[in-house]
Coordinates of C-alpha atoms in Angstrom, one line a residue:
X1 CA -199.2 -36.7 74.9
X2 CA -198.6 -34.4 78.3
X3 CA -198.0 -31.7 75.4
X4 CA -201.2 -31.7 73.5
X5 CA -203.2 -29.5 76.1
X6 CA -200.5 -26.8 76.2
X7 CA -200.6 -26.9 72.2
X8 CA -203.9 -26.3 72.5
X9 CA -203.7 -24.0 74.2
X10 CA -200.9 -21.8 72.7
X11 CA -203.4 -21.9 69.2
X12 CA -206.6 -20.7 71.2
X13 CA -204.4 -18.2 72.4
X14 CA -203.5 -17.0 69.1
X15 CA -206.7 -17.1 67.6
X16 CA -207.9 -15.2 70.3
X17 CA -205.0 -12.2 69.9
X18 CA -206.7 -8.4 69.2
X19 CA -206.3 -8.4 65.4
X20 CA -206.2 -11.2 64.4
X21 CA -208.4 -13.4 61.8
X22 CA -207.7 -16.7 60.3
X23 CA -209.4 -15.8 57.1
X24 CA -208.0 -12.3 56.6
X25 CA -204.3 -10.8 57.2
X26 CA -205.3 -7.4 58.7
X27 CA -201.9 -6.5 60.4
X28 CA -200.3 -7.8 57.0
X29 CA -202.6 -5.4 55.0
X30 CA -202.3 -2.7 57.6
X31 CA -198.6 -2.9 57.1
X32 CA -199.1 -2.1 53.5
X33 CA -201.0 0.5 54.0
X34 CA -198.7 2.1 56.6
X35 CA -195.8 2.2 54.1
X36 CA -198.4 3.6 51.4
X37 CA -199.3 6.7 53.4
X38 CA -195.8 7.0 54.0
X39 CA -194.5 7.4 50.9
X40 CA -198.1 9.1 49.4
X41 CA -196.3 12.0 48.3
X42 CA -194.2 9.9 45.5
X43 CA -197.5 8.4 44.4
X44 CA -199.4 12.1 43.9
X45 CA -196.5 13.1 42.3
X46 CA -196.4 10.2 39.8
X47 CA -199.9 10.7 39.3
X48 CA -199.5 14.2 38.4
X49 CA -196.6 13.8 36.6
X50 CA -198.8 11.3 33.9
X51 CA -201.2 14.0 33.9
X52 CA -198.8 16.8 32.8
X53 CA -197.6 14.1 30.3
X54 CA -201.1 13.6 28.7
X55 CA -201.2 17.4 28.8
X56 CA -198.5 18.0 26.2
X57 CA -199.6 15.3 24.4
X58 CA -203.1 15.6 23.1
X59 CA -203.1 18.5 20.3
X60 CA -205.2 21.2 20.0
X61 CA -205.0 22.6 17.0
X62 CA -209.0 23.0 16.1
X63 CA -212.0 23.1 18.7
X64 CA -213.1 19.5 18.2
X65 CA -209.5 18.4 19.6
X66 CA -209.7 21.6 22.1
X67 CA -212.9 20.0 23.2
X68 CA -211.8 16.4 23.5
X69 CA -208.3 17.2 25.0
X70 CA -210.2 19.6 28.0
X71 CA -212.8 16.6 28.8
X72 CA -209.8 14.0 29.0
X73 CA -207.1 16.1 31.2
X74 CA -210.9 16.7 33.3
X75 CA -211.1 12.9 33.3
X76 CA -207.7 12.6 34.4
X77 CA -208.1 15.4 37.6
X78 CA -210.8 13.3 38.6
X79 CA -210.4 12.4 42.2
X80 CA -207.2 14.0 42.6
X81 CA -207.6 17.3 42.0
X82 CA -211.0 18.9 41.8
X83 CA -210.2 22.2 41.4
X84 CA -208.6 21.6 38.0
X85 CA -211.6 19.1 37.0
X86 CA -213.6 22.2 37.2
X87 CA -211.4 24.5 35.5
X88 CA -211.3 22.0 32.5
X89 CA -214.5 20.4 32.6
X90 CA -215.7 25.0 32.6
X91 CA -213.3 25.0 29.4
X92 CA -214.8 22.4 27.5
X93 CA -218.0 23.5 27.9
X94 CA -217.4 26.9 27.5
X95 CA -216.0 25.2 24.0
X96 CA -218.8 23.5 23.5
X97 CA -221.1 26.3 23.5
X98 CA -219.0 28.4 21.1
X99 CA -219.0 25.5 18.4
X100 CA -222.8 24.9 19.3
X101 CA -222.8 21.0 20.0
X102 CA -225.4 20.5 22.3
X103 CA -224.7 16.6 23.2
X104 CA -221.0 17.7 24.2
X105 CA -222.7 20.5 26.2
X106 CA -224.6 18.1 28.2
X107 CA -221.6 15.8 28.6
X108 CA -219.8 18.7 30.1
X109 CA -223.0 19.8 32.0
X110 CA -223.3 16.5 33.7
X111 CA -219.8 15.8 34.6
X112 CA -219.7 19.3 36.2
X113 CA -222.8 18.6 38.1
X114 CA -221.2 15.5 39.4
X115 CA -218.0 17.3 40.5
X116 CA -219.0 20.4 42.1
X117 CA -220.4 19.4 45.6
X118 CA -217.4 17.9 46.4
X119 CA -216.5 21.7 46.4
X120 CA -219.8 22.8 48.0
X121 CA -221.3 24.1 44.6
X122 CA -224.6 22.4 45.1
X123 CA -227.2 25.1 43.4
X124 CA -224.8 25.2 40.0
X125 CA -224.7 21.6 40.1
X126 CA -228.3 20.8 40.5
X127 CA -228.8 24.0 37.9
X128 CA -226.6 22.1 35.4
X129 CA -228.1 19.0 35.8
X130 CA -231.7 19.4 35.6
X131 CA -230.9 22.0 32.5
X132 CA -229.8 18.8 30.6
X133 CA -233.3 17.9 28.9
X134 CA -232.9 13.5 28.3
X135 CA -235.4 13.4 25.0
X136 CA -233.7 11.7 22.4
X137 CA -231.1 10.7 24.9
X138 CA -228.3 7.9 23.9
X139 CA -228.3 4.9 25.8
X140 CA -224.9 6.2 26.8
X141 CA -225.9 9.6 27.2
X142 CA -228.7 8.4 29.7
X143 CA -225.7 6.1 31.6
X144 CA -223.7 8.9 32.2
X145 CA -226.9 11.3 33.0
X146 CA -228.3 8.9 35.9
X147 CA -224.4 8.1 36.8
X148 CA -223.9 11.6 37.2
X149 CA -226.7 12.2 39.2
X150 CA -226.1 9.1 41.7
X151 CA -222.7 11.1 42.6
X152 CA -224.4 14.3 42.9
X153 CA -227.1 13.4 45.5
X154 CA -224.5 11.4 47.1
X155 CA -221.9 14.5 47.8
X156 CA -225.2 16.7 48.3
X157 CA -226.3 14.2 50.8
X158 CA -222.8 14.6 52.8
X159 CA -223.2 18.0 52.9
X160 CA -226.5 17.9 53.9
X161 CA -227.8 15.1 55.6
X162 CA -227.3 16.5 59.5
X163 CA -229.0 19.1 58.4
X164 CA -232.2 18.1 56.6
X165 CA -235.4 17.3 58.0
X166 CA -235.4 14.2 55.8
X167 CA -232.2 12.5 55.7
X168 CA -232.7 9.6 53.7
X169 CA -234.2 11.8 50.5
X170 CA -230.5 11.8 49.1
X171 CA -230.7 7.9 49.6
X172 CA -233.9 7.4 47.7
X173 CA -232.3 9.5 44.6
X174 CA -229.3 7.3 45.0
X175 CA -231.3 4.6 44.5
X176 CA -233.5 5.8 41.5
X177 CA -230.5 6.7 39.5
X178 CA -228.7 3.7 40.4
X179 CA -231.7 1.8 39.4
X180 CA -232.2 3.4 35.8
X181 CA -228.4 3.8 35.3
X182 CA -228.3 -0.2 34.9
X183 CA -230.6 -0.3 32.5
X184 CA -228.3 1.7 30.2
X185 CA -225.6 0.1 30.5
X186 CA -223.2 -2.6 28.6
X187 CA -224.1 -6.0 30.6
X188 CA -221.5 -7.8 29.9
X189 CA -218.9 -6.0 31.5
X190 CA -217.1 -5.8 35.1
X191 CA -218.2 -2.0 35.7
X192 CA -221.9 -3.2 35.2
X193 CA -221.8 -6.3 37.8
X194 CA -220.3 -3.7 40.1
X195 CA -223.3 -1.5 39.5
X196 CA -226.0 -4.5 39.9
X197 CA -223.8 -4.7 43.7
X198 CA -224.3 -1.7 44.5
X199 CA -227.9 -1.9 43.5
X200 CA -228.3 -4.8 45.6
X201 CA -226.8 -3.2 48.5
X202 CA -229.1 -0.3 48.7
X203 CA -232.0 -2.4 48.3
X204 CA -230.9 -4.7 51.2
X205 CA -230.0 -7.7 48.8
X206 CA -226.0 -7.6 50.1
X207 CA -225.5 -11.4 50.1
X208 CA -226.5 -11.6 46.4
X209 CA -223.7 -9.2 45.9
X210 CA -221.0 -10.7 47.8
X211 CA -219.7 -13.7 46.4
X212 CA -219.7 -11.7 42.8
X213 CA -217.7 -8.5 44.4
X214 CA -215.1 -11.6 45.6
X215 CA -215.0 -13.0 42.0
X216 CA -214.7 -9.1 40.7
X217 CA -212.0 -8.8 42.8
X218 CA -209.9 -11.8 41.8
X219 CA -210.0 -10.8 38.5
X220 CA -209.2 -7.3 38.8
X221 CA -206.0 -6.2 38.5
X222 CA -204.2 -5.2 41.9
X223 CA -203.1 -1.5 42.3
X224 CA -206.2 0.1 40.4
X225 CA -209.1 2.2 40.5
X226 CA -211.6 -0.6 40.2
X227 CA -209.9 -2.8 42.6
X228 CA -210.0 -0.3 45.3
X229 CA -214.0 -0.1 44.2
X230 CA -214.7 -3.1 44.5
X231 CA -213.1 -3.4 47.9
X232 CA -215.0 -0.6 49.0
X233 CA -218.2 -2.4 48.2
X234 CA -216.8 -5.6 49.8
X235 CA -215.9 -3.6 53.5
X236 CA -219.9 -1.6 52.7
X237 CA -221.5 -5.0 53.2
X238 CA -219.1 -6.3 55.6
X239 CA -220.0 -3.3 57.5
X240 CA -223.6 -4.1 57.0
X241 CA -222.8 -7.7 58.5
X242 CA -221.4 -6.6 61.3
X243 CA -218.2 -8.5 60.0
X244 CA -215.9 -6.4 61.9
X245 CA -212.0 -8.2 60.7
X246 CA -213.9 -8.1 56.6
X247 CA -214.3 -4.6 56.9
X248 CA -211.3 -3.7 58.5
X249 CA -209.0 -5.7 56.0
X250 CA -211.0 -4.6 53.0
X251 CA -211.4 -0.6 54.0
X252 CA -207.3 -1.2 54.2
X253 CA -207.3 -2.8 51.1
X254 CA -209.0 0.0 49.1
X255 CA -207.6 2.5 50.9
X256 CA -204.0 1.4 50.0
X257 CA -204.6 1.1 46.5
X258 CA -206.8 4.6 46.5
X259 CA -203.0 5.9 47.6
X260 CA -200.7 4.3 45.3
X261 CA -202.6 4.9 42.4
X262 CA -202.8 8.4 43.3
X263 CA -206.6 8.9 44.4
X264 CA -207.3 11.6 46.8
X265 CA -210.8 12.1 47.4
X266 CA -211.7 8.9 49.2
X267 CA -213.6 7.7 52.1
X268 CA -211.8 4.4 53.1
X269 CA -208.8 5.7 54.6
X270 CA -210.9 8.4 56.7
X271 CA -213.7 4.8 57.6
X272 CA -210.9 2.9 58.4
X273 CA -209.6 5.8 60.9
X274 CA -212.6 5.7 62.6
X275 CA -212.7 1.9 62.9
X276 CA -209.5 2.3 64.3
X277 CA -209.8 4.9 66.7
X278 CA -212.7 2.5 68.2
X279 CA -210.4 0.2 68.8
X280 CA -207.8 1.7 70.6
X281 CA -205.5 2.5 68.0
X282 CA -204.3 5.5 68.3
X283 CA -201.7 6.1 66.5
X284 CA -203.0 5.1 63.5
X285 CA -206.3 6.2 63.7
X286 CA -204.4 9.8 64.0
X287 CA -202.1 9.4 61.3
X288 CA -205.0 7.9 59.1
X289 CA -207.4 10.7 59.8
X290 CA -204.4 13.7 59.1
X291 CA -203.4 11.5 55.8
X292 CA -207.5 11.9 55.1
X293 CA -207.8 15.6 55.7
X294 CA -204.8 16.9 53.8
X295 CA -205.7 14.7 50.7
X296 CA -209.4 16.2 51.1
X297 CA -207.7 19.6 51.6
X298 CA -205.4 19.0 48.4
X299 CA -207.9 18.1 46.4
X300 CA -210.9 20.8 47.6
X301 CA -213.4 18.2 48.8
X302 CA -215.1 20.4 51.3
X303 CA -217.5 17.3 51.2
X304 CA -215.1 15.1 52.4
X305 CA -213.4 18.0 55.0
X306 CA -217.0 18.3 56.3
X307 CA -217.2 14.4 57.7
X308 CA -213.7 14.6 58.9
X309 CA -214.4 17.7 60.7
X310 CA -216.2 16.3 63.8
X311 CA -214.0 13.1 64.1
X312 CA -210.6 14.7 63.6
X313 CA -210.9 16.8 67.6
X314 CA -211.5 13.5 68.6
X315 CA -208.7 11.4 67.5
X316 CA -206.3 14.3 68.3
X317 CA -207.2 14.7 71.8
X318 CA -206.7 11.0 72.6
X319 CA -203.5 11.3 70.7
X320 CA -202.3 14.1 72.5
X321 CA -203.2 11.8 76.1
X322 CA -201.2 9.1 74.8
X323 CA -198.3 11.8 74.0
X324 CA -198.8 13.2 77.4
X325 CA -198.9 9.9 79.2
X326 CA -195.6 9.0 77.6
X327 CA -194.0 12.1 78.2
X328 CA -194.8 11.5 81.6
X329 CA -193.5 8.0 81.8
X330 CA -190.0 9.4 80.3
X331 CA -189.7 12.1 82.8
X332 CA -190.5 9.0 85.6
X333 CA -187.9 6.8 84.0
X334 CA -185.2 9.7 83.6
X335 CA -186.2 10.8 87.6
X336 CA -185.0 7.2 89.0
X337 CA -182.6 6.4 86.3
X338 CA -180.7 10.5 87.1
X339 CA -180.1 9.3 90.9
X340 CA -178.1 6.3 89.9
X341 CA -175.1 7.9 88.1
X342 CA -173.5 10.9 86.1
X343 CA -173.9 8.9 83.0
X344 CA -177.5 8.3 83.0
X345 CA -178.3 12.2 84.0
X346 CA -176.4 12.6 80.3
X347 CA -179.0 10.1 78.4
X348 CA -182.1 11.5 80.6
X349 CA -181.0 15.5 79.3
X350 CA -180.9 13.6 75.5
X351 CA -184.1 12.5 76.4
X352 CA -185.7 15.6 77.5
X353 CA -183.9 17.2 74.3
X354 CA -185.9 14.9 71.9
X355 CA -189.0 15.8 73.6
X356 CA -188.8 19.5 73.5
X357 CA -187.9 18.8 69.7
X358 CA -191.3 16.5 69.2
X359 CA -193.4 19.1 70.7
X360 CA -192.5 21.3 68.5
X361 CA -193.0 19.6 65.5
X362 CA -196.5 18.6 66.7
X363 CA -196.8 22.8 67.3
X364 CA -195.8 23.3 63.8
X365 CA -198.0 21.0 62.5
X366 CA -200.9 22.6 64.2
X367 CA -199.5 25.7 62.8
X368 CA -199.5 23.8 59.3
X369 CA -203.5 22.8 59.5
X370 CA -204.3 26.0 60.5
X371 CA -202.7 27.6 58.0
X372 CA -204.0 25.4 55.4
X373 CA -208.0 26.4 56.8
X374 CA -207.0 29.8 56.4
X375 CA -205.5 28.8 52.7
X376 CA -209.1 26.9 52.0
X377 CA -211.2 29.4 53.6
X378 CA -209.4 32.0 51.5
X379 CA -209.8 30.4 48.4
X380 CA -213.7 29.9 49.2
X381 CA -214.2 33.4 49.5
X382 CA -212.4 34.0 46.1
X383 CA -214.3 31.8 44.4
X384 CA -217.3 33.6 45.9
X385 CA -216.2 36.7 44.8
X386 CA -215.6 35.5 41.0
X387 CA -219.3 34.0 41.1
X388 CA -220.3 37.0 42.3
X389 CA -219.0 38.9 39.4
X390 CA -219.8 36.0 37.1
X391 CA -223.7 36.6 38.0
X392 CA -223.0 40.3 37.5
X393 CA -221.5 39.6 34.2
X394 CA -224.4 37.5 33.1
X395 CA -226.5 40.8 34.5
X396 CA -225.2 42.8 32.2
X397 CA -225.4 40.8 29.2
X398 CA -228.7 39.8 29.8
X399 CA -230.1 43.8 30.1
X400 CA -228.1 44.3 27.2
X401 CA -229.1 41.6 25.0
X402 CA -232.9 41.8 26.2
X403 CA -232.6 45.9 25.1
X404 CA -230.9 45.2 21.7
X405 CA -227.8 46.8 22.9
X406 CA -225.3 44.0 21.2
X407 CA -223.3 46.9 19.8
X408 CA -222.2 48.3 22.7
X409 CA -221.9 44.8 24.3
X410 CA -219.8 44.1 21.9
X411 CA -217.5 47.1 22.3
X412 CA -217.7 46.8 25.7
X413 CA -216.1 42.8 25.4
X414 CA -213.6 43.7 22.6
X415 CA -212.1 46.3 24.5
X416 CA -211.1 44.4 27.3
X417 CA -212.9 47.0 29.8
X418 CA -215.0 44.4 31.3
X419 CA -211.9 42.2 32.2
X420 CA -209.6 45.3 33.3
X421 CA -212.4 46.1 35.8
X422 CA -212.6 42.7 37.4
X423 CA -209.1 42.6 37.4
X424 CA -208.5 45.8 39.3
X425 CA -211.3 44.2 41.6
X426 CA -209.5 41.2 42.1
X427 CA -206.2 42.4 43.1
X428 CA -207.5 44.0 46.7
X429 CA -209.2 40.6 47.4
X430 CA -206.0 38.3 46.2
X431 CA -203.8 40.7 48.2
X432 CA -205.4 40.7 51.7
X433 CA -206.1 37.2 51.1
X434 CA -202.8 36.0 50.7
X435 CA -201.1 38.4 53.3
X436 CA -203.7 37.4 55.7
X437 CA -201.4 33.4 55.8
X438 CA -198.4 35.4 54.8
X439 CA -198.5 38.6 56.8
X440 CA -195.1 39.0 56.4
X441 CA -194.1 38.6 52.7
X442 CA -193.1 41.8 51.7
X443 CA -190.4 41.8 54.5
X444 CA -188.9 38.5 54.0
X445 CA -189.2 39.0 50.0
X446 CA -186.6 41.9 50.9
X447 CA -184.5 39.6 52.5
X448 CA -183.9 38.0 49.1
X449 CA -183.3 41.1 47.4
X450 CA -179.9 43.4 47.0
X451 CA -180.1 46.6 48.8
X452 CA -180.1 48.5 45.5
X453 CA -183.3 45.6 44.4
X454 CA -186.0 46.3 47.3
X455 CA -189.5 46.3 46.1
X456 CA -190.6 49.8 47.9
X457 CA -194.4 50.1 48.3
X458 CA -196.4 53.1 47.5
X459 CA -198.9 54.3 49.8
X460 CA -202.2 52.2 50.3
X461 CA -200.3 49.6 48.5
X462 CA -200.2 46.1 49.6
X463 CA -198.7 44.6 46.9
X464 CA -197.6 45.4 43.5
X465 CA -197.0 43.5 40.5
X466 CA -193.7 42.1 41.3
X467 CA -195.0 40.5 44.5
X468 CA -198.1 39.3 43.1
X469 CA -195.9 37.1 40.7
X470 CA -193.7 36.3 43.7
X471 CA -196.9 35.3 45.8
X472 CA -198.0 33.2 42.9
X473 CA -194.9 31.5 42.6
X474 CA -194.9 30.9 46.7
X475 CA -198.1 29.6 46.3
X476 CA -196.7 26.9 44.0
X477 CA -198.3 28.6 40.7
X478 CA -194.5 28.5 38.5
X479 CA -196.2 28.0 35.4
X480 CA -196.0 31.2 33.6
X481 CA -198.9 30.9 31.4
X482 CA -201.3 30.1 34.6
X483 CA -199.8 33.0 36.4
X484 CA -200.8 35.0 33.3
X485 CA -204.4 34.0 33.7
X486 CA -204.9 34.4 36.9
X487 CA -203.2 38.4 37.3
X488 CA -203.9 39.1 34.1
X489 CA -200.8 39.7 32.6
X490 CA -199.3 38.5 29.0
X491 CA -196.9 35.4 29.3
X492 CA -194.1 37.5 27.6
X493 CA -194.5 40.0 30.6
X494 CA -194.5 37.3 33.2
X495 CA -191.0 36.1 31.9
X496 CA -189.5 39.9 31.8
X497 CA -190.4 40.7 35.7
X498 CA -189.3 36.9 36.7
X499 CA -186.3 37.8 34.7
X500 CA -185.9 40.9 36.5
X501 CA -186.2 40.2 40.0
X502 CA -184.1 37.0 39.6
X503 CA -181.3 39.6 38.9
X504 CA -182.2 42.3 41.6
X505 CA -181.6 39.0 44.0
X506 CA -178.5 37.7 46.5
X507 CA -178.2 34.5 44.9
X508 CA -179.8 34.3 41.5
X509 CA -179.6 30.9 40.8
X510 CA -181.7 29.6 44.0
X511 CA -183.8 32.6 43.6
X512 CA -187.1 31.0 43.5
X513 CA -186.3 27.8 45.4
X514 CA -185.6 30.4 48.1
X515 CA -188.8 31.8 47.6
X516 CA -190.6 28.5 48.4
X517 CA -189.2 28.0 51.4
X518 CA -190.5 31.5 52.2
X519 CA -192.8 31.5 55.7
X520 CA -191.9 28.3 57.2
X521 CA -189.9 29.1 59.5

């Protein structure tokens, strides 16, 4: 019986440990998710590899299929990689209004209004949304318009919110969209009792919500998109609660699965960093919050780059602290442990060694970030440079058209003057942009080369054609056809200077791979 009070004990003890609950495994979940952002890169790379799969699958021999196939490779970007939603969401539209289907043109509308102020194109969004008139509107055609404009308001609102006299306007348009999105949609299915949650939770009804998120949640299957939702919604109104361990395990939940299926532009990871870094944790907090940025970064959500911004200084500084006061207990430890023997003075200069080697991979990962702002504030300016001269385009053929001058806007279009100007535009700005992260290209290109093989500049040049291939292929653009499009160039031409440099080079077979490799030293 003497034992019974110290067994008591040892369990209030537990119970009481930072961390742990009796109702959830957080350090279990945690776990999972550590070994998920570990090996993220396999799962991003599975994920794209099923997308370049469904690529070569889905025909496109007539527009119909050209149309379908360009909304479901869009579909398939979705979340991962918004740059190449827009590019395909742009084409089927652009296909759309050539065949002159005005309900696929609204599809296209909508879905590229919900997509582009993740990027920060908030006027072309709201211009392509509220230029989708809802008369005659299919019950499914109205789910996807009030769907589309829930997500819209709700990137808008990240973007905007610190900045707007009214903050809570974006929440109000949430709400009125969620509200008549319901009301189109199929009630008997999962996705609608998620969207009655939701509905619940922004009308303050949460605890009418949870218990059917819970049953959701059994009944979804592990390691997909809708589990990871539904967790999200779970750790919302945990959040709401105050139920600190239920939002930590279920931000952790969603978060891992948002990973492993391959789902980049997510807020759960970046939450649960934040949760994190309140408590003390450090080190994951930091490794949570990097894992955030780069996937926001890989997938252009300037949205999500824009909340992580003011939290990421943070989380780095105490890192660094932590770094520092450990580098500080080493050199302690190696001070005593050098004036006991010859031996130990051997371990402490290992020590030291390792160190020197870990601050220098945390330098070249500062390197890394900044260079990867330069790469995203580079591609921001292109992009504003090819609106720019899409507005100037739709200029022209607006004077044109409006002065009965289709003739010559017709010449002007078949003779591929219009696109030989904007490509002789483009160059200067794709040139200084990309020598501005690699300002030393040209040289180290040379290094690849033979002596009889070096690309020689003219004057006032600052690249030519080989080295705009060569920077596209650097930049991770090895598709030839894509390279095509972007400089301009026939695919058959693409092949020949490829072709040619590979045998100008030292080593022709590890030509390119060399060329990768390229400015990381």
């Amino acid at each position: 019986m003497k034992f019974i009070p110290l067994f008591l004990s040892a369990v209030f003890l537990l119970l009481t440990l930072p961390g742990y609950s009796a109702e959830y495994d957080i350090e279990g979940v945690l776990d999972k998710l550590d070994d998920a952002v570990a090996n993220s890169d396999f799962y991003y790379r599975r994920r794209a590899y099923c997308i370049d799969s469904i690529k070569k699958s889905m025909p496109d021999s007539t527009v119909s299929l050209r149309i379908a196939r360009y909304e479901r490779i869009g579909d398939e970007f979705s979340l991962f990689d918004n740059d190449s939603v827009l590019i395909y969401y742009s084409r089927g539209l652009n296909a759309a209004i050539e065949c002159g289907c005005d309900s696929l043109i609204d599809v296209f509308r909508l879905k590229l209004s919900s997509h582009m102020p993740i990027a920060g194109f908030v006027t072309l969004a709201t211009t392509y949304y509220e230029s989708v008139d809802t008369a005659g509107m299919s019950d499914d055609m109205k789910y996807l318009y009030f769907r589309s404009g829930r997500d819209m308001n709700y990137f808008i609102g990240i973007l905007y919110r610190s900045f707007s006299s009214d903050p809570d306007i974006w929440t109000r348009h949430i709400l009125e969209c969620q509200r008549n999105m319901i009301e189109f949609q199929d009630k008997t299915t999962d996705r609608y009792s998620m969207d009655m949650c939701d509905y619940y939770f922004l009308t303050n009804r949460s605890s009418q919500a949870w218990e059917t998120l819970i049953m959701l949640l059994d009944r979804a299957s592990p390691d997909t998109y809708i589990y990871a939702s539904v967790a999200r919604s779970l750790a919302r109104i945990a959040g709401q609660r105050g139920d600190t361990d239920a939002l930590k395990y279920y931000l952790a939940v969603a978060a891992r699965v948002d990973i492993t299926s391959g789902t980049r532009e997510v807020s759960s990871l970046q939450q649960l960093a934040a949760l994190l870094f309140k408590e003390n944790d450090v080190y994951r907090a930091y490794g949570y919050m990097t894992a955030s940025l780069n996937n926001a970064a890989e997938c252009n959500a300037v949205a999500r780059i824009r909340e992580i911004s003011p939290q990421l200084p943070l989380i780095s500084r105490s890192h660094e602290k932590l770094m520092d006061w450990w580098t500080v207990a080493y050199a302690v430890i190696i001070s005593v442990l050098a004036t006991c023997i010859i031996v130990i003075i051997v371990i402490a200069y290992s020590l030291v060694r390792h160190l020197r080697r870990m601050k220098a991979m945390q330098s070249r990962l500062v390197d890394a970030n900044r260079a990867k702002e330069v790469y995203i504030s580079q591609f921001m300016v292109l992009c504003s440079v090819y609106m720019e001269k899409l507005n100037q385009f739709n200029s022209l053929v607006n004077r044109k058209i409006g002065s009965g001058q289709t003739d010559e806007l017709y010449r002007l279009t078949r003779t591929g003057k219009l696109v030989e100007e904007q490509t002789r535009d483009f160059y200067p700005v794709f040139d200084d942009a990309f020598l501005h992260i690699y300002p030393t290209f040209v040289d180290e290109v040379n290094s690849l080369l033979l002596p009889s093989g070096k690309i020689v500049l003219k004057d006032g040049e600052r690249l030519n054609t080989d080295l705009r291939i060569l920077a596209c292929i650097r930049l991770g653009l090895v598709d030839a056809n894509r390279i095509s499009q972007i400089l301009n160039y026939s695919v058959n031409t693409i092949y020949s200077y490829r072709n040619r440099l590979r045998n100008r080079a030292i080593n022709r077979d590890t030509f390119e791979s060399d060329l990768m490799r390229l400015g990381l030293k």
